[in-house]
Amino acid sequence: GAGVSQSPSNKVTEKGKDVELRCDPISGHTALYWYRQSLGQGLEFLIYFQGNSAPDKSGLPSDRFSAERTGGSVSTLTIQRTQQEDSAVYLCASSWDGLNSNSPLHFGNGTRLTVT
Amino acid sequence: AQTVTQSQPEMSVQEAETVTLSCTYDTSESDYYLFWYKQPPSRQMILVIRQEAYKQQNATENRFSVNFQKAAKSFSLKISDSQLGDAAMYFCAYRSANIGQLTFGSGTQLTVLP
């Protein structure tokens, strides 16, 4: 694809509901990253995939958050029993090679999640 | 753990003038990479420029250049001949040579005045 694609673009959900956020990385990119950006804040790292495995999931804020990646491509970030503090923009990025730090990250437009 | 600090939450510059955005970082590593990303209202993060720590020469991309001071752990971004389209949030980011993800600063909101 032309770039990293995220869906939905915006999501409004009620407190306590589960949500799934999707990321389609650039074709051929082996590394995939999830970040969270709260209003007016910087980017907070959540999880990193190399292929289908997640060597670093240290940024997931609680066990309500989980992510998976299948076929070395699409990734889904799931938030269970959403809370108002989960409201943020969730950004996905991919890179050609996560083990090569010179390989730049390409970001999607993010999903804006609002928990009411 | 590495930290990245951007001490200027907001900056403004007149169109066609030059502006410098500051960034400092803390690390005990000797091999790493530094990046500046731009985030316009569309939310998409766009890579502006990158610097390898082992290179002494400062990176340059058209109107964008960096002043990399490794001993001082400083990595500032200079935008020359500022244009209205440069208005955005700018993030400084650090990446270890051994770790995949980026660590970001809190950002600087740049306004370009016509």
PDB file of C-alpha atoms in Angstrom:
ATOM      1  CA  GLY A   1       0.000   0.000   0.000  1.00  0.00           C
ATOM      2  CA  ALA A   2       0.932   3.637  -0.302  1.00  0.00           C
ATOM      3  CA  GLY A   3       1.212   4.218   3.411  1.00  0.00           C
ATOM      4  CA  VAL A   4       0.227   3.012   6.867  1.00  0.00           C
ATOM      5  CA  SER A   5      -3.532   2.763   7.108  1.00  0.00           C
ATOM      6  CA  GLN A   6      -5.470   2.890  10.362  1.00  0.00           C
ATOM      7  CA  SER A   7      -9.141   2.299  10.985  1.00  0.00           C
ATOM      8  CA  PRO A   8     -11.414   3.626  12.168  1.00  0.00           C
ATOM      9  CA  SER A   9     -10.300   7.239  11.929  1.00  0.00           C
ATOM     10  CA  ASN A  10     -12.486   8.152  14.883  1.00  0.00           C
ATOM     11  CA  LYS A  11     -14.197   5.992  17.477  1.00  0.00           C
ATOM     12  CA  VAL A  12     -16.609   7.025  20.206  1.00  0.00           C
ATOM     13  CA  THR A  13     -17.463   4.380  22.762  1.00  0.00           C
ATOM     14  CA  GLU A  14     -19.137   4.129  26.107  1.00  0.00           C
ATOM     15  CA  LYS A  15     -17.152   3.473  29.245  1.00  0.00           C
ATOM     16  CA  GLY A  16     -16.868  -0.252  29.877  1.00  0.00           C
ATOM     17  CA  LYS A  17     -17.130  -1.318  26.249  1.00  0.00           C
ATOM     18  CA  ASP A  18     -14.356  -3.102  24.330  1.00  0.00           C
ATOM     19  CA  VAL A  19     -12.786  -1.530  21.231  1.00  0.00           C
ATOM     20  CA  GLU A  20     -10.539  -2.804  18.456  1.00  0.00           C
ATOM     21  CA  LEU A  21      -8.219  -0.570  16.497  1.00  0.00           C
ATOM     22  CA  ARG A  22      -6.709  -1.755  13.251  1.00  0.00           C
ATOM     23  CA  CYS A  23      -3.410  -1.007  11.538  1.00  0.00           C
ATOM     24  CA  ASP A  24      -2.339  -1.981   8.037  1.00  0.00           C
ATOM     25  CA  PRO A  25       1.403  -1.364   7.684  1.00  0.00           C
ATOM     26  CA  ILE A  26       3.287  -0.608   4.518  1.00  0.00           C
ATOM     27  CA  SER A  27       3.691  -3.778   2.491  1.00  0.00           C
ATOM     28  CA  GLY A  28       7.002  -5.489   3.235  1.00  0.00           C
ATOM     29  CA  HIS A  29       7.614  -3.703   6.513  1.00  0.00           C
ATOM     30  CA  THR A  30       8.580  -6.229   9.158  1.00  0.00           C
ATOM     31  CA  ALA A  31       8.340  -3.965  12.212  1.00  0.00           C
ATOM     32  CA  LEU A  32       5.147  -2.422  13.570  1.00  0.00           C
ATOM     33  CA  TYR A  33       4.672  -0.041  16.496  1.00  0.00           C
ATOM     34  CA  TRP A  34       1.738   1.274  18.504  1.00  0.00           C
ATOM     35  CA  TYR A  35       1.879   4.627  20.269  1.00  0.00           C
ATOM     36  CA  ARG A  36      -0.656   6.607  22.267  1.00  0.00           C
ATOM     37  CA  GLN A  37      -0.901  10.386  22.162  1.00  0.00           C
ATOM     38  CA  SER A  38      -3.025  12.101  24.781  1.00  0.00           C
ATOM     39  CA  LEU A  39      -4.309  15.622  24.125  1.00  0.00           C
ATOM     40  CA  GLY A  40      -1.398  18.042  23.828  1.00  0.00           C
ATOM     41  CA  GLN A  41       1.105  15.415  24.856  1.00  0.00           C
ATOM     42  CA  GLY A  42       3.967  13.549  23.272  1.00  0.00           C
ATOM     43  CA  LEU A  43       3.848   9.999  22.042  1.00  0.00           C
ATOM     44  CA  GLU A  44       3.790   7.184  24.550  1.00  0.00           C
ATOM     45  CA  PHE A  45       5.160   3.840  23.352  1.00  0.00           C
ATOM     46  CA  LEU A  46       2.807   0.894  23.785  1.00  0.00           C
ATOM     47  CA  ILE A  47       4.133  -2.163  21.923  1.00  0.00           C
ATOM     48  CA  TYR A  48       6.482  -3.196  19.136  1.00  0.00           C
ATOM     49  CA  PHE A  49       6.181  -6.157  16.770  1.00  0.00           C
ATOM     50  CA  GLN A  50       8.968  -7.732  14.752  1.00  0.00           C
ATOM     51  CA  GLY A  51       7.130 -10.039  12.388  1.00  0.00           C
ATOM     52  CA  ASN A  52       4.339 -11.630  14.408  1.00  0.00           C
ATOM     53  CA  SER A  53       6.135 -11.593  17.732  1.00  0.00           C
ATOM     54  CA  ALA A  54       6.235  -8.754  20.240  1.00  0.00           C
ATOM     55  CA  PRO A  55       9.725  -8.461  21.725  1.00  0.00           C
ATOM     56  CA  ASP A  56       8.722  -5.358  23.654  1.00  0.00           C
ATOM     57  CA  LYS A  57       5.276  -4.858  25.129  1.00  0.00           C
ATOM     58  CA  SER A  58       6.536  -2.890  28.095  1.00  0.00           C
ATOM     59  CA  GLY A  59       4.464   0.171  27.287  1.00  0.00           C
ATOM     60  CA  LEU A  60       1.038  -1.416  27.568  1.00  0.00           C
ATOM     61  CA  PRO A  61      -0.538   0.495  30.479  1.00  0.00           C
ATOM     62  CA  SER A  62      -2.610  -2.345  31.918  1.00  0.00           C
ATOM     63  CA  ASP A  63      -3.874  -5.846  31.243  1.00  0.00           C
ATOM     64  CA  ARG A  64      -6.913  -4.279  29.590  1.00  0.00           C
ATOM     65  CA  PHE A  65      -4.673  -3.544  26.626  1.00  0.00           C
ATOM     66  CA  SER A  66      -3.552  -6.249  24.211  1.00  0.00           C
ATOM     67  CA  ALA A  67      -2.328  -6.401  20.650  1.00  0.00           C
ATOM     68  CA  GLU A  68      -1.709  -9.009  18.042  1.00  0.00           C
ATOM     69  CA  ARG A  69      -0.261  -9.181  14.596  1.00  0.00           C
ATOM     70  CA  THR A  70      -1.048 -11.878  12.076  1.00  0.00           C
ATOM     71  CA  GLY A  71       0.690 -12.891   8.870  1.00  0.00           C
ATOM     72  CA  GLY A  72       3.405 -10.356   9.561  1.00  0.00           C
ATOM     73  CA  SER A  73       1.027  -7.673   8.374  1.00  0.00           C
ATOM     74  CA  VAL A  74      -2.176  -6.372   9.959  1.00  0.00           C
ATOM     75  CA  SER A  75      -2.210  -5.575  13.660  1.00  0.00           C
ATOM     76  CA  THR A  76      -5.103  -5.090  16.040  1.00  0.00           C
ATOM     77  CA  LEU A  77      -4.929  -3.188  19.314  1.00  0.00           C
ATOM     78  CA  THR A  78      -7.718  -4.180  21.689  1.00  0.00           C
ATOM     79  CA  ILE A  79      -8.788  -2.216  24.738  1.00  0.00           C
ATOM     80  CA  GLN A  80     -11.168  -4.029  27.062  1.00  0.00           C
ATOM     81  CA  ARG A  81     -13.553  -2.340  29.506  1.00  0.00           C
ATOM     82  CA  THR A  82     -12.581   1.113  28.275  1.00  0.00           C
ATOM     83  CA  GLN A  83     -12.104   3.936  30.755  1.00  0.00           C
ATOM     84  CA  GLN A  84     -12.256   7.677  30.180  1.00  0.00           C
ATOM     85  CA  GLU A  85      -8.496   7.955  30.616  1.00  0.00           C
ATOM     86  CA  ASP A  86      -8.101   5.736  27.557  1.00  0.00           C
ATOM     87  CA  SER A  87      -9.304   8.652  25.414  1.00  0.00           C
ATOM     88  CA  ALA A  88      -6.411   9.556  23.114  1.00  0.00           C
ATOM     89  CA  VAL A  89      -5.115   9.278  19.578  1.00  0.00           C
ATOM     90  CA  TYR A  90      -3.639   5.852  18.906  1.00  0.00           C
ATOM     91  CA  LEU A  91      -0.899   5.967  16.289  1.00  0.00           C
ATOM     92  CA  CYS A  92       0.532   3.038  14.396  1.00  0.00           C
ATOM     93  CA  ALA A  93       3.866   3.047  12.586  1.00  0.00           C
ATOM     94  CA  SER A  94       5.833   0.567  10.546  1.00  0.00           C
ATOM     95  CA  SER A  95       9.413   0.278   9.391  1.00  0.00           C
ATOM     96  CA  TRP A  96      11.216  -1.906   6.943  1.00  0.00           C
ATOM     97  CA  ASP A  97      13.457  -3.408   9.601  1.00  0.00           C
ATOM     98  CA  GLY A  98      12.914  -2.948  13.331  1.00  0.00           C
ATOM     99  CA  LEU A  99      16.379  -4.297  14.060  1.00  0.00           C
ATOM    100  CA  ASN A 100      18.024  -1.570  12.014  1.00  0.00           C
ATOM    101  CA  SER A 101      17.697   1.660  13.919  1.00  0.00           C
ATOM    102  CA  ASN A 102      18.396   3.681  10.814  1.00  0.00           C
ATOM    103  CA  SER A 103      15.199   2.390   9.230  1.00  0.00           C
ATOM    104  CA  PRO A 104      12.733   5.245   9.653  1.00  0.00           C
ATOM    105  CA  LEU A 105       9.246   4.826  11.077  1.00  0.00           C
ATOM    106  CA  HIS A 106       6.301   5.638   8.829  1.00  0.00           C
ATOM    107  CA  PHE A 107       3.169   6.641  10.686  1.00  0.00           C
ATOM    108  CA  GLY A 108      -0.514   6.366   9.960  1.00  0.00           C
ATOM    109  CA  ASN A 109      -3.047   9.121  10.620  1.00  0.00           C
ATOM    110  CA  GLY A 110      -4.114   7.545  13.882  1.00  0.00           C
ATOM    111  CA  THR A 111      -7.415   6.609  15.474  1.00  0.00           C
ATOM    112  CA  ARG A 112      -8.975   9.175  17.790  1.00  0.00           C
ATOM    113  CA  LEU A 113     -10.681   7.270  20.595  1.00  0.00           C
ATOM    114  CA  THR A 114     -13.197   9.040  22.794  1.00  0.00           C
ATOM    115  CA  VAL A 115     -14.618   7.215  25.799  1.00  0.00           C
ATOM    116  CA  THR A 116     -17.803   8.788  27.134  1.00  0.00           C
TER     117      THR A 116
ATOM    118  CA  ALA B   1      15.945   4.604  30.349  1.00  0.00           C
ATOM    119  CA  GLN B   2      16.397   7.289  27.781  1.00  0.00           C
ATOM    120  CA  THR B   3      14.540  10.575  28.105  1.00  0.00           C
ATOM    121  CA  VAL B   4      13.999  13.333  25.581  1.00  0.00           C
ATOM    122  CA  THR B   5      13.250  16.890  26.665  1.00  0.00           C
ATOM    123  CA  GLN B   6      11.818  19.710  24.592  1.00  0.00           C
ATOM    124  CA  SER B   7      11.752  22.797  26.769  1.00  0.00           C
ATOM    125  CA  GLN B   8       9.793  25.032  24.379  1.00  0.00           C
ATOM    126  CA  PRO B   9       6.094  24.095  24.349  1.00  0.00           C
ATOM    127  CA  GLU B  10       5.380  26.859  21.810  1.00  0.00           C
ATOM    128  CA  MET B  11       7.413  28.900  19.341  1.00  0.00           C
ATOM    129  CA  SER B  12       6.519  31.413  16.678  1.00  0.00           C
ATOM    130  CA  VAL B  13       8.393  32.762  13.680  1.00  0.00           C
ATOM    131  CA  GLN B  14       7.729  35.281  10.956  1.00  0.00           C
ATOM    132  CA  GLU B  15       7.395  33.915   7.473  1.00  0.00           C
ATOM    133  CA  ALA B  16      10.806  33.814   5.687  1.00  0.00           C
ATOM    134  CA  GLU B  17      12.683  34.073   8.986  1.00  0.00           C
ATOM    135  CA  THR B  18      14.736  31.411  10.768  1.00  0.00           C
ATOM    136  CA  VAL B  19      13.735  29.544  13.921  1.00  0.00           C
ATOM    137  CA  THR B  20      15.542  27.028  16.116  1.00  0.00           C
ATOM    138  CA  LEU B  21      13.771  24.354  18.149  1.00  0.00           C
ATOM    139  CA  SER B  22      15.633  22.863  21.098  1.00  0.00           C
ATOM    140  CA  CYS B  23      15.955  19.262  22.189  1.00  0.00           C
ATOM    141  CA  THR B  24      18.097  17.556  24.798  1.00  0.00           C
ATOM    142  CA  TYR B  25      18.270  13.891  25.666  1.00  0.00           C
ATOM    143  CA  ASP B  26      19.720  11.678  28.321  1.00  0.00           C
ATOM    144  CA  THR B  27      21.435   8.406  27.521  1.00  0.00           C
ATOM    145  CA  SER B  28      24.398   6.300  28.570  1.00  0.00           C
ATOM    146  CA  GLU B  29      24.710   4.765  25.126  1.00  0.00           C
ATOM    147  CA  SER B  30      27.239   5.782  22.501  1.00  0.00           C
ATOM    148  CA  ASP B  31      25.443   4.448  19.441  1.00  0.00           C
ATOM    149  CA  TYR B  32      21.994   5.807  18.683  1.00  0.00           C
ATOM    150  CA  TYR B  33      19.902   7.802  16.228  1.00  0.00           C
ATOM    151  CA  LEU B  34      18.049  11.077  16.590  1.00  0.00           C
ATOM    152  CA  PHE B  35      15.050  12.266  14.621  1.00  0.00           C
ATOM    153  CA  TRP B  36      12.800  15.268  14.174  1.00  0.00           C
ATOM    154  CA  TYR B  37       9.205  14.561  13.213  1.00  0.00           C
ATOM    155  CA  LYS B  38       6.544  17.061  12.213  1.00  0.00           C
ATOM    156  CA  GLN B  39       2.861  16.556  13.037  1.00  0.00           C
ATOM    157  CA  PRO B  40       0.397  18.840  11.197  1.00  0.00           C
ATOM    158  CA  PRO B  41      -3.306  18.931  12.144  1.00  0.00           C
ATOM    159  CA  SER B  42      -3.848  15.850   9.975  1.00  0.00           C
ATOM    160  CA  ARG B  43      -2.168  13.935  12.842  1.00  0.00           C
ATOM    161  CA  GLN B  44       0.243  12.082  10.574  1.00  0.00           C
ATOM    162  CA  MET B  45       3.821  12.103  11.815  1.00  0.00           C
ATOM    163  CA  ILE B  46       6.209  13.122   9.038  1.00  0.00           C
ATOM    164  CA  LEU B  47       9.944  12.530   9.243  1.00  0.00           C
ATOM    165  CA  VAL B  48      11.814  15.822   8.819  1.00  0.00           C
ATOM    166  CA  ILE B  49      15.434  14.879   9.405  1.00  0.00           C
ATOM    167  CA  ARG B  50      17.593  12.249  11.126  1.00  0.00           C
ATOM    168  CA  GLN B  51      21.085  12.097  12.549  1.00  0.00           C
ATOM    169  CA  GLU B  52      23.327   9.164  13.314  1.00  0.00           C
ATOM    170  CA  ALA B  53      25.256   9.683  16.544  1.00  0.00           C
ATOM    171  CA  TYR B  54      28.499   8.347  15.089  1.00  0.00           C
ATOM    172  CA  LYS B  55      28.501  11.045  12.408  1.00  0.00           C
ATOM    173  CA  GLN B  56      30.026  14.338  13.415  1.00  0.00           C
ATOM    174  CA  GLN B  57      28.630  16.178  10.414  1.00  0.00           C
ATOM    175  CA  ASN B  58      25.264  17.799  11.041  1.00  0.00           C
ATOM    176  CA  ALA B  59      22.429  16.510   8.874  1.00  0.00           C
ATOM    177  CA  THR B  60      20.745  18.851   6.395  1.00  0.00           C
ATOM    178  CA  GLU B  61      17.559  18.464   4.360  1.00  0.00           C
ATOM    179  CA  ASN B  62      16.830  21.518   2.208  1.00  0.00           C
ATOM    180  CA  ARG B  63      15.664  24.260   4.608  1.00  0.00           C
ATOM    181  CA  PHE B  64      16.014  22.011   7.657  1.00  0.00           C
ATOM    182  CA  SER B  65      19.282  21.433   9.473  1.00  0.00           C
ATOM    183  CA  VAL B  66      20.356  20.213  12.876  1.00  0.00           C
ATOM    184  CA  ASN B  67      22.973  21.254  15.385  1.00  0.00           C
ATOM    185  CA  PHE B  68      24.072  17.992  16.987  1.00  0.00           C
ATOM    186  CA  GLN B  69      26.258  18.373  20.059  1.00  0.00           C
ATOM    187  CA  LYS B  70      26.944  14.826  21.254  1.00  0.00           C
ATOM    188  CA  ALA B  71      28.883  15.733  24.387  1.00  0.00           C
ATOM    189  CA  ALA B  72      26.169  18.131  25.470  1.00  0.00           C
ATOM    190  CA  LYS B  73      23.425  15.675  24.383  1.00  0.00           C
ATOM    191  CA  SER B  74      21.756  18.401  22.421  1.00  0.00           C
ATOM    192  CA  PHE B  75      19.961  18.109  19.076  1.00  0.00           C
ATOM    193  CA  SER B  76      18.353  21.321  17.862  1.00  0.00           C
ATOM    194  CA  LEU B  77      16.438  21.846  14.620  1.00  0.00           C
ATOM    195  CA  LYS B  78      16.898  24.957  12.524  1.00  0.00           C
ATOM    196  CA  ILE B  79      14.272  25.907   9.978  1.00  0.00           C
ATOM    197  CA  SER B  80      15.415  28.517   7.486  1.00  0.00           C
ATOM    198  CA  ASP B  81      13.158  30.661   5.284  1.00  0.00           C
ATOM    199  CA  SER B  82      10.106  29.550   7.280  1.00  0.00           C
ATOM    200  CA  GLN B  83       6.942  28.914   5.285  1.00  0.00           C
ATOM    201  CA  LEU B  84       3.305  28.836   6.343  1.00  0.00           C
ATOM    202  CA  GLY B  85       3.277  25.103   5.666  1.00  0.00           C
ATOM    203  CA  ASP B  86       5.928  24.591   8.345  1.00  0.00           C
ATOM    204  CA  ALA B  87       3.361  25.331  11.041  1.00  0.00           C
ATOM    205  CA  ALA B  88       2.924  22.119  13.026  1.00  0.00           C
ATOM    206  CA  MET B  89       3.879  20.299  16.206  1.00  0.00           C
ATOM    207  CA  TYR B  90       7.517  19.216  16.080  1.00  0.00           C
ATOM    208  CA  PHE B  91       8.763  16.209  18.003  1.00  0.00           C
ATOM    209  CA  CYS B  92      12.325  15.239  18.770  1.00  0.00           C
ATOM    210  CA  ALA B  93      12.911  11.489  19.084  1.00  0.00           C
ATOM    211  CA  TYR B  94      15.672   9.133  20.206  1.00  0.00           C
ATOM    212  CA  ARG B  95      16.280   5.601  19.051  1.00  0.00           C
ATOM    213  CA  SER B  96      18.840   3.238  20.514  1.00  0.00           C
ATOM    214  CA  ALA B  97      20.917   1.178  18.127  1.00  0.00           C
ATOM    215  CA  ASN B  98      19.689  -1.899  19.992  1.00  0.00           C
ATOM    216  CA  ILE B  99      16.000  -1.139  20.442  1.00  0.00           C
ATOM    217  CA  GLY B 100      13.338  -0.747  17.778  1.00  0.00           C
ATOM    218  CA  GLN B 101      11.024   1.915  19.160  1.00  0.00           C
ATOM    219  CA  LEU B 102      11.447   5.667  19.342  1.00  0.00           C
ATOM    220  CA  THR B 103      11.325   7.709  22.539  1.00  0.00           C
ATOM    221  CA  PHE B 104       9.678  11.067  21.900  1.00  0.00           C
ATOM    222  CA  GLY B 105       9.859  14.450  23.544  1.00  0.00           C
ATOM    223  CA  SER B 106       6.712  16.344  24.493  1.00  0.00           C
ATOM    224  CA  GLY B 107       6.739  18.472  21.358  1.00  0.00           C
ATOM    225  CA  THR B 108       7.006  22.118  20.321  1.00  0.00           C
ATOM    226  CA  GLN B 109       4.052  23.813  18.636  1.00  0.00           C
ATOM    227  CA  LEU B 110       5.407  26.061  15.885  1.00  0.00           C
ATOM    228  CA  THR B 111       3.322  28.934  14.559  1.00  0.00           C
ATOM    229  CA  VAL B 112       4.378  30.727  11.382  1.00  0.00           C
ATOM    230  CA  LEU B 113       3.145  34.321  11.180  1.00  0.00           C
ATOM    231  CA  PRO B 114       2.419  35.817   7.758  1.00  0.00           C
TER     232      PRO B 114
END
